[in-house]
């Protein structure tokens, strides 16, 4: 049994956690920055990086104290090394390197997307490889065939905006507040999902990828037309996103056999409309549907520590020269998609 200290700082959440390889979360602390970024309607990278510097050392001290564990008792230190806002990534990674150097413990420079990809296994011991993963985080929207730790085959990615970006930008257009995903979901509960015929980009296409930029533009036009309430636009937008995710995921399910489950992870996986639709899709294909608990969907350090534990058990550790990366594909062999697919 190994004990891993995890650090996460890739965007606007600062987090630290202690997790064991037998799935026990000994301590977990997370500090958000919503108040700092709310006046700007989105995350400001420089503000986020400064906040990480101020908050992270205390969070690490707190999780060690809460678990009554010393740094010497930790087997390895895992930190997000990308992708993400480079300033924030550097803060977390440099902190982890300093702790690793001071304690003589191994460093695990973790891909943030791998943290999301493996997070469902932290609370679902029966989930086994290989599984089909819909990864829908703030800046990424991908379909991946997860064959094992460090074994990812990308089937699809976004060619422009990710679903999470579309949620955030549409919420800002509608004046619904920040963060955008929960704001859209709240407003949609009071709206009519069929009020506006918004587009479903790439639905039905032979191309495997996602696209949400046109949908976001349609939200802007609907707002400027001033013929529908913000609630109706939010509900119609949310339904359009769900339809796009379902269509692309079903296409992937038809093309690949052998998956043990349909899995969703990432911040957008907390959306109840998305979960409900994917549950029905998985059932229609005779597969179990697996999603992390809501708190494990958004950025957190428990998923980083857990993925670090899985890598540590396989001897996958890194040197202190491991770089911080703004972009870092999980599947390095995947062909670049047109448009913004380089983000994959």
Tab-separated table of C-alpha atoms in Angstrom:
chain	number	residue	atom	x	y	z
A	1	UNK	CA	0.000	0.000	0.000
A	2	UNK	CA	1.439	3.367	-1.020
A	3	UNK	CA	0.600	6.830	0.286
A	4	UNK	CA	0.674	9.719	-2.186
A	5	UNK	CA	0.543	13.461	-1.617
A	6	UNK	CA	-1.292	15.106	-4.523
A	7	UNK	CA	-1.167	18.765	-5.602
A	8	UNK	CA	-3.469	20.431	-8.127
A	9	UNK	CA	-3.157	24.017	-9.441
A	10	UNK	CA	-3.893	23.900	-13.174
A	11	UNK	CA	-6.653	26.520	-13.230
A	12	UNK	CA	-8.468	28.355	-10.432
A	13	UNK	CA	-8.686	25.590	-7.819
A	14	UNK	CA	-5.818	25.128	-5.377
A	15	UNK	CA	-5.867	21.680	-3.798
A	16	UNK	CA	-3.838	19.146	-1.841
A	17	UNK	CA	-4.743	15.600	-0.801
A	18	UNK	CA	-3.377	12.420	0.715
A	19	UNK	CA	-4.653	9.227	-0.917
A	20	UNK	CA	-3.612	5.596	-0.540
A	21	UNK	CA	-3.368	3.013	-3.285
A	22	UNK	CA	-6.200	1.087	-1.594
A	23	UNK	CA	-8.577	4.016	-2.255
A	24	UNK	CA	-8.587	5.735	1.122
A	25	UNK	CA	-8.715	9.520	1.065
A	26	UNK	CA	-6.925	10.448	4.292
A	27	UNK	CA	-7.239	14.199	3.813
A	28	UNK	CA	-8.329	16.605	1.122
A	29	UNK	CA	-8.335	20.386	1.039
A	30	UNK	CA	-9.490	22.661	-1.768
A	31	UNK	CA	-9.576	26.436	-2.027
A	32	UNK	CA	-11.546	28.082	-4.815
A	33	UNK	CA	-11.000	31.513	-6.289
A	34	UNK	CA	-14.519	32.363	-7.436
A	35	UNK	CA	-14.636	35.683	-5.582
A	36	UNK	CA	-11.376	36.824	-7.155
A	37	UNK	CA	-12.440	36.008	-10.722
A	38	UNK	CA	-16.170	36.795	-10.585
A	39	UNK	CA	-15.774	40.520	-11.404
A	40	UNK	CA	-14.076	39.518	-14.671
A	41	UNK	CA	-16.608	36.860	-15.670
A	42	UNK	CA	-13.902	34.233	-16.051
A	43	UNK	CA	-10.529	33.049	-14.813
A	44	UNK	CA	-7.682	35.590	-15.027
A	45	UNK	CA	-4.429	33.573	-15.267
A	46	UNK	CA	-2.220	36.049	-13.382
A	47	UNK	CA	-4.672	36.327	-10.496
A	48	UNK	CA	-4.983	32.548	-10.358
A	49	UNK	CA	-1.213	32.015	-10.225
A	50	UNK	CA	-0.745	34.538	-7.394
A	51	UNK	CA	-3.542	32.919	-5.412
A	52	UNK	CA	-1.911	29.486	-5.782
A	53	UNK	CA	1.357	30.883	-4.401
A	54	UNK	CA	-0.433	32.306	-1.367
A	55	UNK	CA	-2.675	29.322	-0.617
A	56	UNK	CA	-0.821	26.122	-1.539
A	57	UNK	CA	1.808	25.869	1.262
A	58	UNK	CA	-0.892	26.114	3.940
A	59	UNK	CA	-3.064	23.508	2.194
A	60	UNK	CA	-0.178	21.023	2.117
A	61	UNK	CA	0.482	21.635	5.820
A	62	UNK	CA	-3.223	21.178	6.568
A	63	UNK	CA	-3.624	17.802	4.822
A	64	UNK	CA	-0.516	16.412	6.500
A	65	UNK	CA	-1.790	17.602	9.881
A	66	UNK	CA	-5.325	16.334	9.296
A	67	UNK	CA	-4.051	12.859	8.390
A	68	UNK	CA	-1.448	12.986	11.194
A	69	UNK	CA	1.198	12.079	8.641
A	70	UNK	CA	4.697	13.485	8.200
A	71	UNK	CA	6.262	14.128	4.825
A	72	UNK	CA	8.709	11.310	5.565
A	73	UNK	CA	5.802	8.851	5.670
A	74	UNK	CA	4.628	9.795	2.168
A	75	UNK	CA	5.815	7.445	-0.584
A	76	UNK	CA	5.708	9.936	-3.463
A	77	UNK	CA	4.528	13.424	-4.383
A	78	UNK	CA	2.278	13.850	-7.418
A	79	UNK	CA	1.470	17.206	-8.973
A	80	UNK	CA	-0.271	18.398	-12.077
A	81	UNK	CA	2.421	19.258	-14.646
A	82	UNK	CA	-0.059	20.243	-17.370
A	83	UNK	CA	-2.099	20.928	-19.336
A	84	UNK	CA	-3.467	24.133	-17.867
A	85	UNK	CA	-2.735	27.779	-17.214
A	86	UNK	CA	1.041	27.696	-17.236
A	87	UNK	CA	1.539	30.042	-14.270
A	88	UNK	CA	-0.649	27.952	-12.026
A	89	UNK	CA	0.850	24.690	-13.259
A	90	UNK	CA	4.334	25.988	-12.471
A	91	UNK	CA	3.352	26.931	-8.915
A	92	UNK	CA	2.090	23.436	-8.111
A	93	UNK	CA	4.875	21.600	-9.884
A	94	UNK	CA	7.672	23.697	-8.350
A	95	UNK	CA	6.126	23.199	-4.915
A	96	UNK	CA	6.056	19.431	-5.479
A	97	UNK	CA	9.657	19.454	-6.708
A	98	UNK	CA	10.773	21.327	-3.599
A	99	UNK	CA	8.992	18.862	-1.327
A	100	UNK	CA	10.407	15.906	-3.258
A	101	UNK	CA	13.934	17.288	-3.105
A	102	UNK	CA	13.701	18.101	0.595
A	103	UNK	CA	12.247	14.711	1.544
A	104	UNK	CA	14.063	12.493	-0.939
A	105	UNK	CA	10.725	11.202	-2.215
A	106	UNK	CA	9.942	10.433	-5.887
A	107	UNK	CA	8.152	13.034	-8.004
A	108	UNK	CA	5.244	12.151	-10.260
A	109	UNK	CA	4.624	14.903	-12.826
A	110	UNK	CA	1.058	14.098	-13.755
A	111	UNK	CA	-1.058	14.903	-16.778
A	112	UNK	CA	-4.150	16.641	-15.401
A	113	UNK	CA	-6.316	14.803	-17.926
A	114	UNK	CA	-5.070	11.470	-16.611
A	115	UNK	CA	-6.242	12.569	-13.185
A	116	UNK	CA	-9.750	13.060	-14.592
A	117	UNK	CA	-9.577	9.873	-16.663
A	118	UNK	CA	-8.725	7.642	-13.697
A	119	UNK	CA	-10.841	9.477	-11.100
A	120	UNK	CA	-13.903	7.177	-11.460
A	121	UNK	CA	-11.764	4.225	-10.342
A	122	UNK	CA	-11.106	5.918	-6.994
A	123	UNK	CA	-14.706	5.397	-5.874
A	124	UNK	CA	-15.688	2.522	-8.184
A	125	UNK	CA	-13.456	-0.489	-7.378
A	126	UNK	CA	-15.314	-2.684	-9.892
A	127	UNK	CA	-14.482	-0.454	-12.865
A	128	UNK	CA	-11.964	-2.311	-15.008
A	129	UNK	CA	-9.931	-1.507	-18.109
A	130	UNK	CA	-10.634	-1.018	-20.946
A	131	UNK	CA	-13.467	1.512	-20.831
A	132	UNK	CA	-14.788	4.249	-23.107
A	133	UNK	CA	-14.329	7.655	-21.513
A	134	UNK	CA	-16.081	10.904	-22.344
A	135	UNK	CA	-13.749	13.488	-20.809
A	136	UNK	CA	-15.510	16.826	-20.556
A	137	UNK	CA	-13.483	19.277	-18.500
A	138	UNK	CA	-13.337	23.050	-18.781
A	139	UNK	CA	-10.867	23.197	-21.657
A	140	UNK	CA	-11.129	19.716	-23.143
A	141	UNK	CA	-13.782	17.568	-24.743
A	142	UNK	CA	-12.563	14.145	-25.826
A	143	UNK	CA	-13.551	10.548	-26.285
A	144	UNK	CA	-10.819	8.163	-25.162
A	145	UNK	CA	-10.447	4.406	-25.089
A	146	UNK	CA	-8.740	3.864	-21.732
A	147	UNK	CA	-6.790	0.609	-21.889
A	148	UNK	CA	-4.731	1.095	-18.726
A	149	UNK	CA	-2.584	3.545	-16.795
A	150	UNK	CA	-0.629	5.602	-19.336
A	151	UNK	CA	-2.508	3.811	-22.155
A	152	UNK	CA	-4.968	6.116	-23.906
A	153	UNK	CA	-6.312	6.018	-27.439
A	154	UNK	CA	-7.979	9.247	-28.489
A	155	UNK	CA	-11.055	8.696	-30.638
A	156	UNK	CA	-12.335	12.262	-30.845
A	157	UNK	CA	-11.602	15.777	-29.623
A	158	UNK	CA	-13.015	19.265	-30.091
A	159	UNK	CA	-12.048	21.219	-33.182
A	160	UNK	CA	-12.759	24.560	-31.480
A	161	UNK	CA	-14.318	25.207	-28.074
A	162	UNK	CA	-14.759	22.491	-25.474
A	163	UNK	CA	-18.176	21.894	-23.923
A	164	UNK	CA	-17.046	23.457	-20.652
A	165	UNK	CA	-15.810	26.574	-22.443
A	166	UNK	CA	-19.143	26.845	-24.236
A	167	UNK	CA	-20.980	26.638	-20.908
A	168	UNK	CA	-18.795	29.358	-19.354
A	169	UNK	CA	-18.933	31.692	-22.348
A	170	UNK	CA	-22.674	31.260	-22.845
A	171	UNK	CA	-23.322	31.979	-19.169
A	172	UNK	CA	-21.300	35.174	-19.504
A	173	UNK	CA	-23.253	36.178	-22.623
A	174	UNK	CA	-26.514	35.659	-20.755
A	175	UNK	CA	-25.356	37.477	-17.629
A	176	UNK	CA	-25.873	34.385	-15.468
A	177	UNK	CA	-22.679	34.695	-13.453
A	178	UNK	CA	-19.529	32.701	-12.799
A	179	UNK	CA	-18.761	29.813	-12.791
A	180	UNK	CA	-20.779	29.295	-15.937
A	181	UNK	CA	-21.554	25.582	-15.898
A	182	UNK	CA	-23.579	25.553	-12.665
A	183	UNK	CA	-25.158	28.902	-13.605
A	184	UNK	CA	-26.459	27.530	-16.918
A	185	UNK	CA	-27.764	24.397	-15.201
A	186	UNK	CA	-29.639	26.432	-12.582
A	187	UNK	CA	-31.205	28.726	-15.164
A	188	UNK	CA	-32.128	25.806	-17.432
A	189	UNK	CA	-34.353	24.336	-14.710
A	190	UNK	CA	-36.737	27.263	-15.207
A	191	UNK	CA	-36.537	27.271	-19.008
A	192	UNK	CA	-37.961	25.412	-21.997
A	193	UNK	CA	-35.316	23.203	-23.613
A	194	UNK	CA	-37.239	23.287	-26.909
A	195	UNK	CA	-37.894	27.024	-27.014
A	196	UNK	CA	-35.155	27.795	-29.536
A	197	UNK	CA	-33.877	25.694	-32.430
A	198	UNK	CA	-30.173	26.007	-31.710
A	199	UNK	CA	-27.654	24.178	-33.940
A	200	UNK	CA	-26.097	20.797	-33.131
A	201	UNK	CA	-22.635	21.073	-34.751
A	202	UNK	CA	-21.293	17.863	-36.335
A	203	UNK	CA	-24.270	15.774	-35.159
A	204	UNK	CA	-24.674	12.937	-37.647
A	205	UNK	CA	-21.285	13.654	-39.205
A	206	UNK	CA	-18.868	10.903	-40.199
A	207	UNK	CA	-16.146	13.059	-38.664
A	208	UNK	CA	-15.715	11.821	-35.072
A	209	UNK	CA	-14.993	15.140	-33.397
A	210	UNK	CA	-16.890	17.783	-31.390
A	211	UNK	CA	-17.582	21.436	-32.137
A	212	UNK	CA	-19.230	24.024	-29.878
A	213	UNK	CA	-18.098	27.428	-31.211
A	214	UNK	CA	-21.090	27.736	-33.550
A	215	UNK	CA	-23.475	26.871	-30.733
A	216	UNK	CA	-21.984	29.608	-28.580
A	217	UNK	CA	-22.446	32.094	-31.444
A	218	UNK	CA	-26.075	31.012	-31.773
A	219	UNK	CA	-26.590	31.802	-28.093
A	220	UNK	CA	-25.287	35.314	-28.748
A	221	UNK	CA	-27.741	35.784	-31.621
A	222	UNK	CA	-30.616	34.475	-29.510
A	223	UNK	CA	-29.725	36.872	-26.731
A	224	UNK	CA	-29.526	39.851	-29.088
A	225	UNK	CA	-32.870	38.952	-30.664
A	226	UNK	CA	-34.453	39.538	-27.232
A	227	UNK	CA	-37.401	37.258	-28.034
A	228	UNK	CA	-36.679	34.612	-25.386
A	229	UNK	CA	-35.823	34.640	-21.711
A	230	UNK	CA	-32.337	33.830	-20.479
A	231	UNK	CA	-33.806	30.702	-18.887
A	232	UNK	CA	-35.179	29.449	-22.204
A	233	UNK	CA	-31.887	30.160	-23.966
A	234	UNK	CA	-29.972	28.385	-21.193
A	235	UNK	CA	-32.255	25.350	-21.345
A	236	UNK	CA	-32.084	25.186	-25.136
A	237	UNK	CA	-28.315	25.549	-25.045
A	238	UNK	CA	-27.911	22.823	-22.450
A	239	UNK	CA	-30.086	20.449	-24.471
A	240	UNK	CA	-28.055	21.151	-27.601
A	241	UNK	CA	-24.826	20.313	-25.751
A	242	UNK	CA	-26.363	17.091	-24.434
A	243	UNK	CA	-27.480	16.116	-27.934
A	244	UNK	CA	-23.992	16.747	-29.329
A	245	UNK	CA	-22.310	14.715	-26.583
A	246	UNK	CA	-24.753	11.846	-27.034
A	247	UNK	CA	-24.416	11.702	-30.809
A	248	UNK	CA	-20.611	11.703	-30.765
A	249	UNK	CA	-20.429	9.202	-27.890
A	250	UNK	CA	-22.870	6.823	-29.553
A	251	UNK	CA	-20.791	6.988	-32.721
A	252	UNK	CA	-17.740	5.949	-30.705
A	253	UNK	CA	-19.662	3.124	-29.035
A	254	UNK	CA	-20.701	1.764	-32.429
A	255	UNK	CA	-17.130	1.815	-33.681
A	256	UNK	CA	-15.349	0.146	-30.789
A	257	UNK	CA	-16.116	-3.130	-29.071
A	258	UNK	CA	-14.755	-4.543	-25.849
A	259	UNK	CA	-15.436	-1.631	-23.501
A	260	UNK	CA	-16.361	-2.689	-19.975
A	261	UNK	CA	-18.292	0.529	-19.287
A	262	UNK	CA	-19.215	3.995	-20.505
A	263	UNK	CA	-17.489	6.474	-18.205
A	264	UNK	CA	-17.716	10.249	-17.927
A	265	UNK	CA	-15.291	12.518	-16.077
A	266	UNK	CA	-14.390	16.192	-15.845
A	267	UNK	CA	-16.254	19.273	-14.663
A	268	UNK	CA	-19.147	18.998	-17.134
A	269	UNK	CA	-19.729	15.466	-15.832
A	270	UNK	CA	-21.349	17.121	-12.796
A	271	UNK	CA	-24.222	18.340	-15.001
A	272	UNK	CA	-27.294	16.249	-14.202
A	273	UNK	CA	-28.799	16.503	-17.696
A	274	UNK	CA	-25.555	15.134	-19.164
A	275	UNK	CA	-25.450	12.308	-16.625
A	276	UNK	CA	-29.042	11.323	-17.190
A	277	UNK	CA	-28.675	11.199	-20.967
A	278	UNK	CA	-25.441	9.180	-20.789
A	279	UNK	CA	-27.022	6.743	-18.351
A	280	UNK	CA	-29.746	5.997	-20.906
A	281	UNK	CA	-27.194	5.706	-23.716
A	282	UNK	CA	-25.079	3.233	-21.767
A	283	UNK	CA	-28.150	1.165	-20.913
A	284	UNK	CA	-29.182	1.070	-24.574
A	285	UNK	CA	-25.765	-0.426	-25.401
A	286	UNK	CA	-25.856	-2.917	-22.529
A	287	UNK	CA	-23.053	-1.194	-20.621
A	288	UNK	CA	-22.822	0.073	-17.056
A	289	UNK	CA	-22.545	3.835	-16.721
A	290	UNK	CA	-19.896	5.127	-14.333
A	291	UNK	CA	-19.371	8.695	-13.140
A	292	UNK	CA	-17.407	10.067	-10.195
A	293	UNK	CA	-19.262	11.730	-7.310
A	294	UNK	CA	-19.924	15.392	-8.021
A	295	UNK	CA	-17.057	16.699	-5.888
A	296	UNK	CA	-14.599	14.514	-7.790
A	297	UNK	CA	-15.708	15.847	-11.209
A	298	UNK	CA	-14.271	19.326	-10.823
A	299	UNK	CA	-10.544	19.966	-10.380
A	300	UNK	CA	-9.247	18.466	-7.138
A	301	UNK	CA	-6.095	16.938	-5.672
A	302	UNK	CA	-7.598	13.579	-4.692
A	303	UNK	CA	-7.723	12.536	-8.347
A	304	UNK	CA	-4.114	13.685	-8.796
A	305	UNK	CA	-2.958	11.697	-5.769
A	306	UNK	CA	-4.958	8.642	-6.913
A	307	UNK	CA	-3.562	8.726	-10.452
A	308	UNK	CA	-0.148	9.252	-8.882
A	309	UNK	CA	-0.650	6.146	-6.749
A	310	UNK	CA	-1.487	4.063	-9.818
A	311	UNK	CA	1.587	5.344	-11.643
A	312	UNK	CA	3.807	4.847	-8.589
A	313	UNK	CA	2.685	1.224	-8.280
A	314	UNK	CA	3.930	0.702	-11.847
A	315	UNK	CA	7.225	2.490	-11.281
A	316	UNK	CA	6.234	5.482	-13.417
A	317	UNK	CA	8.048	8.319	-11.646
A	318	UNK	CA	9.721	11.458	-12.989
A	319	UNK	CA	12.912	13.426	-12.532
A	320	UNK	CA	13.107	16.884	-11.017
A	321	UNK	CA	13.630	18.268	-14.518
A	322	UNK	CA	10.042	17.375	-15.520
A	323	UNK	CA	8.641	20.407	-17.387
A	324	UNK	CA	5.437	22.339	-16.808
A	325	UNK	CA	3.278	22.244	-19.946
A	326	UNK	CA	0.411	24.425	-21.092
A	327	UNK	CA	-0.627	21.696	-23.541
A	328	UNK	CA	-0.087	17.983	-23.154
A	329	UNK	CA	-2.029	15.336	-25.090
A	330	UNK	CA	-2.855	12.062	-23.370
A	331	UNK	CA	-2.500	10.200	-26.652
A	332	UNK	CA	0.736	11.436	-28.175
A	333	UNK	CA	0.227	9.295	-31.281
A	334	UNK	CA	-3.201	10.717	-32.173
A	335	UNK	CA	-3.489	12.650	-35.415
A	336	UNK	CA	-4.051	16.367	-34.961
A	337	UNK	CA	-7.650	17.279	-35.577
A	338	UNK	CA	-8.442	20.297	-37.690
A	339	UNK	CA	-8.958	23.596	-35.921
A	340	UNK	CA	-8.172	23.670	-32.222
A	341	UNK	CA	-7.657	19.939	-31.994
A	342	UNK	CA	-4.046	20.568	-31.005
A	343	UNK	CA	-5.441	21.042	-27.502
A	344	UNK	CA	-6.011	17.301	-27.363
